[in-house]
């Protein structure tokens, strides 16, 4: 299928609108897409038309809006397969829980799902639903499956919802959707190799017990997802976590800090950006027992001798061929002071200092807040990031790092 007259190659976007209250924001999104130079074709589900009239989208895009698979008049113009081939990108906003479920299972029971199945276009969706629906294991499974199938999920956001609830599930604002989309379209990290550590490490005490911590890997995986969406070659060195590998990311599973160091040193060769997001155990057992340690009736206490683990990020930062190095600082007090100390002591280029004492943020949570600290000549500059989904914070960290990379000798 050739491009229509006047369309820019790579800038043909099909905007799919699902049946959610956030559909009213899709009118503004269509306008922003047009302003950014996209040719926009809109497809609405039947339910979406209860929230916003097709005529509104038609007026904004200058194109007839498609709503039905079985519309002889529309098919006489551009058939649904032609439309599927025409699109360089498909963006669904809002993507409801039901639409996500149907797409995750390969349904083709209306025009939008059929187009998605028939198209090789790059695919994005901005989920929008009630917080309980978003947190339901079925939706989490569908979201993972969609990511594995190559969908890039933009959001959702967290906060007040139309139904009165508060929590994750709100559709990203159109401007934020555009930012996520433009990252992918412009691919500013194309050609860069990014290595990220994520999750906890496990330090064996004996064959059945270990020392570890509460890191879920969510922050590191969000960074890997965002870096891949920006076009980077991403290697994710992951401690044991229960997360699916993000699309387009090469994952290297490790257990202990020693394993993580070995993988990091191997992968840091030729690397442009190294991000240490893992919660690495600072100490390990000096001599893990070969067999399961037995409880002794004659002793009420047991002494474990621990020895220091290697500092992975400091080792990477000390290399002659060092990449741009970003460390995290997980603190429960004096956030900025400890963050600045780590920046200097570990010779890092940037520190993401997060307060892990706040409920709903940090370890295991979907949201995070942080102060980004980086060296600017002899001074240290800062950017405070408020509580937000980890996906959004990850984008902010990468954006800042990429602009620093372009202005330092690391570029
Ligand atoms: O995984 P989640 O549940 O999403 O939670 C995210 C997080 C809270 C774990 C993450 O945001 C975070 O703060 N990660 C770093 C946790 C940590 O170990 O911080 P630290 O202050 O102890 O270490 C400072 C830096 O040195 C970190 O970049 C760490 O990866 C690195 N380090 C630490 C010790 C060590 N032996 N080797 C290291 O490389």
PDB file of C-alpha atoms in Angstrom, residues 85-341:
ATOM      1  CA  UNK A  85      -1.186  -1.608   6.068  1.00  0.00           C
ATOM      2  CA  UNK A  86      -1.392   2.163   5.761  1.00  0.00           C
ATOM      3  CA  UNK A  87      -0.597   2.805   9.431  1.00  0.00           C
ATOM      4  CA  UNK A  88       3.034   3.235  10.529  1.00  0.00           C
ATOM      5  CA  UNK A  89       1.795   3.341  14.090  1.00  0.00           C
ATOM      6  CA  UNK A  90      -1.318   2.407  15.994  1.00  0.00           C
ATOM      7  CA  UNK A  91      -2.096   4.240  19.211  1.00  0.00           C
ATOM      8  CA  UNK A  92      -5.072   3.193  21.331  1.00  0.00           C
ATOM      9  CA  UNK A  93      -6.176   5.817  23.838  1.00  0.00           C
ATOM     10  CA  UNK A  94      -8.020   5.075  25.991  1.00  0.00           C
ATOM     11  CA  UNK A  95      -7.383   1.314  26.104  1.00  0.00           C
ATOM     12  CA  UNK A  96     -10.002  -0.169  28.423  1.00  0.00           C
ATOM     13  CA  UNK A  97      -9.556  -3.386  30.416  1.00  0.00           C
ATOM     14  CA  UNK A  98     -11.888  -5.195  27.998  1.00  0.00           C
ATOM     15  CA  UNK A  99     -10.033  -3.941  24.917  1.00  0.00           C
ATOM     16  CA  UNK A 100      -6.715  -4.984  26.467  1.00  0.00           C
ATOM     17  CA  UNK A 101      -8.137  -8.448  27.210  1.00  0.00           C
ATOM     18  CA  UNK A 102      -9.436  -8.875  23.663  1.00  0.00           C
ATOM     19  CA  UNK A 103      -6.145  -7.725  22.140  1.00  0.00           C
ATOM     20  CA  UNK A 104      -4.099  -9.906  24.484  1.00  0.00           C
ATOM     21  CA  UNK A 105      -6.072 -12.944  23.302  1.00  0.00           C
ATOM     22  CA  UNK A 106      -5.944 -12.106  19.602  1.00  0.00           C
ATOM     23  CA  UNK A 107      -9.656 -11.409  19.167  1.00  0.00           C
ATOM     24  CA  UNK A 108     -10.848  -9.784  15.936  1.00  0.00           C
ATOM     25  CA  UNK A 109     -14.465  -9.101  16.791  1.00  0.00           C
ATOM     26  CA  UNK A 110     -14.689  -5.459  15.749  1.00  0.00           C
ATOM     27  CA  UNK A 111     -12.856  -3.101  13.410  1.00  0.00           C
ATOM     28  CA  UNK A 112     -10.211  -1.934  15.902  1.00  0.00           C
ATOM     29  CA  UNK A 113      -9.150  -5.387  17.140  1.00  0.00           C
ATOM     30  CA  UNK A 114      -9.167  -6.722  13.565  1.00  0.00           C
ATOM     31  CA  UNK A 115      -6.909  -3.878  12.409  1.00  0.00           C
ATOM     32  CA  UNK A 116      -4.483  -4.507  15.259  1.00  0.00           C
ATOM     33  CA  UNK A 117      -4.258  -8.182  14.350  1.00  0.00           C
ATOM     34  CA  UNK A 118      -3.771  -7.404  10.649  1.00  0.00           C
ATOM     35  CA  UNK A 119      -1.189  -4.641  11.046  1.00  0.00           C
ATOM     36  CA  UNK A 120       2.602  -4.776  11.350  1.00  0.00           C
ATOM     37  CA  UNK A 121       2.617  -1.165  12.569  1.00  0.00           C
ATOM     38  CA  UNK A 122       4.403  -0.206  15.781  1.00  0.00           C
ATOM     39  CA  UNK A 123       1.766  -0.372  18.503  1.00  0.00           C
ATOM     40  CA  UNK A 124       1.121   1.791  21.550  1.00  0.00           C
ATOM     41  CA  UNK A 125      -1.684   1.939  24.052  1.00  0.00           C
ATOM     42  CA  UNK A 126      -2.607   4.237  26.914  1.00  0.00           C
ATOM     43  CA  UNK A 127      -4.570   2.123  29.425  1.00  0.00           C
ATOM     44  CA  UNK A 128      -7.440   3.776  31.296  1.00  0.00           C
ATOM     45  CA  UNK A 129      -9.638   2.096  33.860  1.00  0.00           C
ATOM     46  CA  UNK A 130     -10.669   1.966  37.519  1.00  0.00           C
ATOM     47  CA  UNK A 131      -7.745   1.322  39.873  1.00  0.00           C
ATOM     48  CA  UNK A 132      -9.125  -2.059  41.065  1.00  0.00           C
ATOM     49  CA  UNK A 133      -9.518  -3.195  37.444  1.00  0.00           C
ATOM     50  CA  UNK A 134      -5.936  -2.121  36.659  1.00  0.00           C
ATOM     51  CA  UNK A 135      -4.594  -3.927  39.735  1.00  0.00           C
ATOM     52  CA  UNK A 136      -6.562  -7.123  39.011  1.00  0.00           C
ATOM     53  CA  UNK A 137      -4.259 -10.077  38.213  1.00  0.00           C
ATOM     54  CA  UNK A 138      -6.153 -10.680  34.933  1.00  0.00           C
ATOM     55  CA  UNK A 139      -5.337  -7.164  33.695  1.00  0.00           C
ATOM     56  CA  UNK A 140      -1.724  -7.521  34.902  1.00  0.00           C
ATOM     57  CA  UNK A 141      -1.465 -10.792  32.925  1.00  0.00           C
ATOM     58  CA  UNK A 142      -2.947  -9.140  29.837  1.00  0.00           C
ATOM     59  CA  UNK A 143      -0.592  -6.155  30.143  1.00  0.00           C
ATOM     60  CA  UNK A 144       2.425  -8.491  30.334  1.00  0.00           C
ATOM     61  CA  UNK A 145       1.202 -10.508  27.385  1.00  0.00           C
ATOM     62  CA  UNK A 146       0.639  -7.356  25.325  1.00  0.00           C
ATOM     63  CA  UNK A 147       4.139  -6.098  26.176  1.00  0.00           C
ATOM     64  CA  UNK A 148       5.550  -9.470  25.111  1.00  0.00           C
ATOM     65  CA  UNK A 149       3.622  -9.141  21.838  1.00  0.00           C
ATOM     66  CA  UNK A 150       5.356  -5.809  21.211  1.00  0.00           C
ATOM     67  CA  UNK A 151       2.791  -3.324  22.492  1.00  0.00           C
ATOM     68  CA  UNK A 152       4.310  -0.320  24.225  1.00  0.00           C
ATOM     69  CA  UNK A 153       2.198   0.713  27.186  1.00  0.00           C
ATOM     70  CA  UNK A 154       2.154   4.431  27.924  1.00  0.00           C
ATOM     71  CA  UNK A 155       1.040   4.821  31.522  1.00  0.00           C
ATOM     72  CA  UNK A 156      -1.364   4.542  33.173  1.00  0.00           C
ATOM     73  CA  UNK A 157      -1.099   7.484  35.502  1.00  0.00           C
ATOM     74  CA  UNK A 158      -1.994   7.424  39.169  1.00  0.00           C
ATOM     75  CA  UNK A 159      -4.330   9.768  41.041  1.00  0.00           C
ATOM     76  CA  UNK A 160      -7.993  10.848  41.279  1.00  0.00           C
ATOM     77  CA  UNK A 161     -10.300   8.848  39.043  1.00  0.00           C
ATOM     78  CA  UNK A 162     -13.606   9.801  37.409  1.00  0.00           C
ATOM     79  CA  UNK A 163     -15.361   7.118  39.524  1.00  0.00           C
ATOM     80  CA  UNK A 164     -14.133   8.737  42.766  1.00  0.00           C
ATOM     81  CA  UNK A 165     -11.389   6.184  43.474  1.00  0.00           C
ATOM     82  CA  UNK A 166      -7.756   7.147  43.852  1.00  0.00           C
ATOM     83  CA  UNK A 167      -4.901   5.034  42.465  1.00  0.00           C
ATOM     84  CA  UNK A 168      -3.256   3.794  39.286  1.00  0.00           C
ATOM     85  CA  UNK A 169      -5.381   3.448  36.131  1.00  0.00           C
ATOM     86  CA  UNK A 170      -5.970   6.997  34.984  1.00  0.00           C
ATOM     87  CA  UNK A 171      -5.097   7.658  31.344  1.00  0.00           C
ATOM     88  CA  UNK A 172      -1.942   9.720  30.867  1.00  0.00           C
ATOM     89  CA  UNK A 173      -2.593  13.309  29.862  1.00  0.00           C
ATOM     90  CA  UNK A 174      -2.447  13.757  26.050  1.00  0.00           C
ATOM     91  CA  UNK A 175       0.807  15.752  26.385  1.00  0.00           C
ATOM     92  CA  UNK A 176       2.409  12.830  28.274  1.00  0.00           C
ATOM     93  CA  UNK A 177       1.169  10.353  25.673  1.00  0.00           C
ATOM     94  CA  UNK A 178       2.770  12.548  23.007  1.00  0.00           C
ATOM     95  CA  UNK A 179       6.047  12.576  24.960  1.00  0.00           C
ATOM     96  CA  UNK A 180       6.063   8.755  25.184  1.00  0.00           C
ATOM     97  CA  UNK A 181       5.197   8.466  21.530  1.00  0.00           C
ATOM     98  CA  UNK A 182       7.759  10.986  20.342  1.00  0.00           C
ATOM     99  CA  UNK A 183      10.470   9.178  22.313  1.00  0.00           C
ATOM    100  CA  UNK A 184       9.660   6.095  20.288  1.00  0.00           C
ATOM    101  CA  UNK A 185       9.266   7.940  17.007  1.00  0.00           C
ATOM    102  CA  UNK A 186      12.451   9.953  17.310  1.00  0.00           C
ATOM    103  CA  UNK A 187      14.416   7.143  18.958  1.00  0.00           C
ATOM    104  CA  UNK A 188      17.000   9.484  20.527  1.00  0.00           C
ATOM    105  CA  UNK A 189      18.848   6.509  22.056  1.00  0.00           C
ATOM    106  CA  UNK A 190      19.263   4.670  18.756  1.00  0.00           C
ATOM    107  CA  UNK A 191      22.824   3.294  18.519  1.00  0.00           C
ATOM    108  CA  UNK A 192      23.427   3.432  22.289  1.00  0.00           C
ATOM    109  CA  UNK A 193      24.123   0.366  24.417  1.00  0.00           C
ATOM    110  CA  UNK A 194      22.485   0.598  27.836  1.00  0.00           C
ATOM    111  CA  UNK A 195      23.140  -1.835  30.693  1.00  0.00           C
ATOM    112  CA  UNK A 196      20.763  -1.813  33.666  1.00  0.00           C
ATOM    113  CA  UNK A 197      20.862  -3.783  36.917  1.00  0.00           C
ATOM    114  CA  UNK A 198      17.499  -4.480  38.573  1.00  0.00           C
ATOM    115  CA  UNK A 199      15.888  -6.326  41.455  1.00  0.00           C
ATOM    116  CA  UNK A 200      17.470  -7.766  44.584  1.00  0.00           C
ATOM    117  CA  UNK A 201      20.454 -10.083  44.947  1.00  0.00           C
ATOM    118  CA  UNK A 202      20.292 -13.300  46.955  1.00  0.00           C
ATOM    119  CA  UNK A 203      23.223 -14.258  49.133  1.00  0.00           C
ATOM    120  CA  UNK A 204      23.190 -17.926  50.086  1.00  0.00           C
ATOM    121  CA  UNK A 205      23.518 -18.949  53.734  1.00  0.00           C
ATOM    122  CA  UNK A 206      23.114 -22.635  52.947  1.00  0.00           C
ATOM    123  CA  UNK A 207      21.440 -24.549  50.053  1.00  0.00           C
ATOM    124  CA  UNK A 208      17.929 -23.497  51.199  1.00  0.00           C
ATOM    125  CA  UNK A 209      18.333 -20.077  52.860  1.00  0.00           C
ATOM    126  CA  UNK A 210      19.537 -16.694  51.700  1.00  0.00           C
ATOM    127  CA  UNK A 211      19.855 -12.995  52.619  1.00  0.00           C
ATOM    128  CA  UNK A 212      17.911 -10.622  50.349  1.00  0.00           C
ATOM    129  CA  UNK A 213      15.675  -7.524  50.325  1.00  0.00           C
ATOM    130  CA  UNK A 214      12.271  -6.259  49.141  1.00  0.00           C
ATOM    131  CA  UNK A 215      13.228  -4.995  45.666  1.00  0.00           C
ATOM    132  CA  UNK A 216      10.611  -6.139  43.126  1.00  0.00           C
ATOM    133  CA  UNK A 217      12.590  -5.066  40.061  1.00  0.00           C
ATOM    134  CA  UNK A 218       9.777  -2.730  38.912  1.00  0.00           C
ATOM    135  CA  UNK A 219      11.934   0.410  38.774  1.00  0.00           C
ATOM    136  CA  UNK A 220      14.782  -1.274  36.871  1.00  0.00           C
ATOM    137  CA  UNK A 221      12.348  -2.956  34.466  1.00  0.00           C
ATOM    138  CA  UNK A 222      10.617   0.396  33.856  1.00  0.00           C
ATOM    139  CA  UNK A 223      14.020   1.874  32.954  1.00  0.00           C
ATOM    140  CA  UNK A 224      14.715  -1.021  30.586  1.00  0.00           C
ATOM    141  CA  UNK A 225      11.287  -0.613  28.936  1.00  0.00           C
ATOM    142  CA  UNK A 226      11.805   3.127  28.506  1.00  0.00           C
ATOM    143  CA  UNK A 227      15.366   2.752  27.165  1.00  0.00           C
ATOM    144  CA  UNK A 228      14.227   0.167  24.600  1.00  0.00           C
ATOM    145  CA  UNK A 229      11.334   2.420  23.558  1.00  0.00           C
ATOM    146  CA  UNK A 230      13.856   5.216  22.977  1.00  0.00           C
ATOM    147  CA  UNK A 231      15.726   2.936  20.568  1.00  0.00           C
ATOM    148  CA  UNK A 232      18.657   1.742  22.728  1.00  0.00           C
ATOM    149  CA  UNK A 233      20.157  -1.748  22.754  1.00  0.00           C
ATOM    150  CA  UNK A 234      19.245  -2.737  26.308  1.00  0.00           C
ATOM    151  CA  UNK A 235      20.820  -5.399  28.524  1.00  0.00           C
ATOM    152  CA  UNK A 236      18.968  -5.987  31.779  1.00  0.00           C
ATOM    153  CA  UNK A 237      20.926  -7.769  34.507  1.00  0.00           C
ATOM    154  CA  UNK A 238      18.180  -9.019  36.745  1.00  0.00           C
ATOM    155  CA  UNK A 239      18.161 -10.460  40.230  1.00  0.00           C
ATOM    156  CA  UNK A 240      15.331 -12.925  41.021  1.00  0.00           C
ATOM    157  CA  UNK A 241      12.003 -11.147  40.343  1.00  0.00           C
ATOM    158  CA  UNK A 242       8.518 -12.112  39.139  1.00  0.00           C
ATOM    159  CA  UNK A 243       8.365  -9.811  36.103  1.00  0.00           C
ATOM    160  CA  UNK A 244       8.137 -10.502  32.370  1.00  0.00           C
ATOM    161  CA  UNK A 245      11.075  -9.421  30.213  1.00  0.00           C
ATOM    162  CA  UNK A 246      10.198  -6.118  28.503  1.00  0.00           C
ATOM    163  CA  UNK A 247       9.864  -6.224  24.721  1.00  0.00           C
ATOM    164  CA  UNK A 248      13.130  -5.616  22.865  1.00  0.00           C
ATOM    165  CA  UNK A 249      15.296  -6.114  25.973  1.00  0.00           C
ATOM    166  CA  UNK A 250      17.996  -8.785  26.465  1.00  0.00           C
ATOM    167  CA  UNK A 251      17.760 -10.169  29.993  1.00  0.00           C
ATOM    168  CA  UNK A 252      20.613 -11.762  31.953  1.00  0.00           C
ATOM    169  CA  UNK A 253      19.403 -13.539  35.104  1.00  0.00           C
ATOM    170  CA  UNK A 254      21.695 -13.565  38.139  1.00  0.00           C
ATOM    171  CA  UNK A 255      21.386 -14.461  41.835  1.00  0.00           C
ATOM    172  CA  UNK A 256      24.203 -13.072  43.943  1.00  0.00           C
ATOM    173  CA  UNK A 257      26.162  -9.810  43.938  1.00  0.00           C
ATOM    174  CA  UNK A 258      29.190 -11.716  42.631  1.00  0.00           C
ATOM    175  CA  UNK A 259      27.108 -13.025  39.690  1.00  0.00           C
ATOM    176  CA  UNK A 260      25.797  -9.512  39.047  1.00  0.00           C
ATOM    177  CA  UNK A 261      29.324  -8.069  39.074  1.00  0.00           C
ATOM    178  CA  UNK A 262      30.537 -10.685  36.586  1.00  0.00           C
ATOM    179  CA  UNK A 263      27.642  -9.937  34.204  1.00  0.00           C
ATOM    180  CA  UNK A 264      28.099  -6.167  34.613  1.00  0.00           C
ATOM    181  CA  UNK A 265      31.841  -6.285  33.898  1.00  0.00           C
ATOM    182  CA  UNK A 266      31.260  -8.462  30.829  1.00  0.00           C
ATOM    183  CA  UNK A 267      28.453  -6.271  29.453  1.00  0.00           C
ATOM    184  CA  UNK A 268      29.984  -2.892  30.340  1.00  0.00           C
ATOM    185  CA  UNK A 269      32.408  -3.313  27.460  1.00  0.00           C
ATOM    186  CA  UNK A 270      31.289  -0.924  24.680  1.00  0.00           C
ATOM    187  CA  UNK A 271      28.476   0.349  26.871  1.00  0.00           C
ATOM    188  CA  UNK A 272      27.352   4.001  26.670  1.00  0.00           C
ATOM    189  CA  UNK A 273      25.115   4.155  29.719  1.00  0.00           C
ATOM    190  CA  UNK A 274      25.181   2.002  32.872  1.00  0.00           C
ATOM    191  CA  UNK A 275      22.324   2.271  35.375  1.00  0.00           C
ATOM    192  CA  UNK A 276      22.646   0.567  38.758  1.00  0.00           C
ATOM    193  CA  UNK A 277      19.069   0.226  39.978  1.00  0.00           C
ATOM    194  CA  UNK A 278      19.526  -3.133  41.700  1.00  0.00           C
ATOM    195  CA  UNK A 279      19.315  -3.343  45.466  1.00  0.00           C
ATOM    196  CA  UNK A 280      22.595  -5.209  45.851  1.00  0.00           C
ATOM    197  CA  UNK A 281      23.187  -6.876  49.206  1.00  0.00           C
ATOM    198  CA  UNK A 282      26.071  -5.053  50.849  1.00  0.00           C
ATOM    199  CA  UNK A 283      27.178  -8.207  52.694  1.00  0.00           C
ATOM    200  CA  UNK A 284      27.176 -11.970  52.111  1.00  0.00           C
ATOM    201  CA  UNK A 285      27.916 -14.967  54.299  1.00  0.00           C
ATOM    202  CA  UNK A 286      31.664 -15.485  54.555  1.00  0.00           C
ATOM    203  CA  UNK A 287      31.276 -19.242  54.180  1.00  0.00           C
ATOM    204  CA  UNK A 288      27.845 -20.484  53.017  1.00  0.00           C
ATOM    205  CA  UNK A 289      27.199 -23.944  54.465  1.00  0.00           C
ATOM    206  CA  UNK A 290      27.424 -26.837  52.037  1.00  0.00           C
ATOM    207  CA  UNK A 291      24.459 -28.571  53.671  1.00  0.00           C
ATOM    208  CA  UNK A 292      21.318 -27.230  55.323  1.00  0.00           C
ATOM    209  CA  UNK A 293      22.119 -25.629  58.663  1.00  0.00           C
ATOM    210  CA  UNK A 294      20.492 -27.537  61.516  1.00  0.00           C
ATOM    211  CA  UNK A 295      18.753 -26.002  64.498  1.00  0.00           C
ATOM    212  CA  UNK A 296      20.647 -26.885  67.667  1.00  0.00           C
ATOM    213  CA  UNK A 297      18.728 -27.557  70.880  1.00  0.00           C
ATOM    214  CA  UNK A 298      21.714 -26.520  73.012  1.00  0.00           C
ATOM    215  CA  UNK A 299      22.091 -23.010  71.436  1.00  0.00           C
ATOM    216  CA  UNK A 300      19.564 -20.133  71.556  1.00  0.00           C
ATOM    217  CA  UNK A 301      21.622 -17.855  69.330  1.00  0.00           C
ATOM    218  CA  UNK A 302      23.596 -18.269  66.188  1.00  0.00           C
ATOM    219  CA  UNK A 303      26.349 -16.071  64.824  1.00  0.00           C
ATOM    220  CA  UNK A 304      26.721 -15.454  61.129  1.00  0.00           C
ATOM    221  CA  UNK A 305      29.922 -13.894  59.881  1.00  0.00           C
ATOM    222  CA  UNK A 306      29.289 -11.614  56.921  1.00  0.00           C
ATOM    223  CA  UNK A 307      31.816 -10.123  54.529  1.00  0.00           C
ATOM    224  CA  UNK A 308      31.424  -7.123  52.255  1.00  0.00           C
ATOM    225  CA  UNK A 309      30.226  -7.624  48.705  1.00  0.00           C
ATOM    226  CA  UNK A 310      31.997  -5.862  45.843  1.00  0.00           C
ATOM    227  CA  UNK A 311      30.536  -2.456  44.936  1.00  0.00           C
ATOM    228  CA  UNK A 312      29.413  -3.144  41.377  1.00  0.00           C
ATOM    229  CA  UNK A 313      28.664   0.391  40.278  1.00  0.00           C
ATOM    230  CA  UNK A 314      31.884   1.797  41.746  1.00  0.00           C
ATOM    231  CA  UNK A 315      33.839  -0.866  39.827  1.00  0.00           C
ATOM    232  CA  UNK A 316      32.113   0.131  36.558  1.00  0.00           C
ATOM    233  CA  UNK A 317      32.732   3.837  37.248  1.00  0.00           C
ATOM    234  CA  UNK A 318      36.435   3.111  37.893  1.00  0.00           C
ATOM    235  CA  UNK A 319      37.024   1.555  34.466  1.00  0.00           C
ATOM    236  CA  UNK A 320      39.238   3.358  31.939  1.00  0.00           C
ATOM    237  CA  UNK A 321      36.514   2.859  29.307  1.00  0.00           C
ATOM    238  CA  UNK A 322      33.769   3.936  31.721  1.00  0.00           C
ATOM    239  CA  UNK A 323      30.301   4.631  30.371  1.00  0.00           C
ATOM    240  CA  UNK A 324      28.010   7.365  31.691  1.00  0.00           C
ATOM    241  CA  UNK A 325      27.101   5.894  35.092  1.00  0.00           C
ATOM    242  CA  UNK A 326      23.830   6.447  36.962  1.00  0.00           C
ATOM    243  CA  UNK A 327      23.388   5.090  40.457  1.00  0.00           C
ATOM    244  CA  UNK A 328      20.340   4.957  42.692  1.00  0.00           C
ATOM    245  CA  UNK A 329      20.371   5.895  46.347  1.00  0.00           C
ATOM    246  CA  UNK A 330      17.694   4.255  48.476  1.00  0.00           C
ATOM    247  CA  UNK A 331      17.482   6.283  51.669  1.00  0.00           C
ATOM    248  CA  UNK A 332      15.158   6.554  54.643  1.00  0.00           C
ATOM    249  CA  UNK A 333      16.458   9.987  55.792  1.00  0.00           C
ATOM    250  CA  UNK A 334      18.723  12.857  54.645  1.00  0.00           C
ATOM    251  CA  UNK A 335      17.931  11.830  51.071  1.00  0.00           C
ATOM    252  CA  UNK A 336      19.824  14.543  49.280  1.00  0.00           C
ATOM    253  CA  UNK A 337      22.856  14.541  51.559  1.00  0.00           C
ATOM    254  CA  UNK A 338      23.402  10.786  51.146  1.00  0.00           C
ATOM    255  CA  UNK A 339      22.656  11.049  47.417  1.00  0.00           C
ATOM    256  CA  UNK A 340      25.318  13.726  46.959  1.00  0.00           C
ATOM    257  CA  UNK A 341      27.753  11.655  49.008  1.00  0.00           C
TER     258      UNK A 341
END
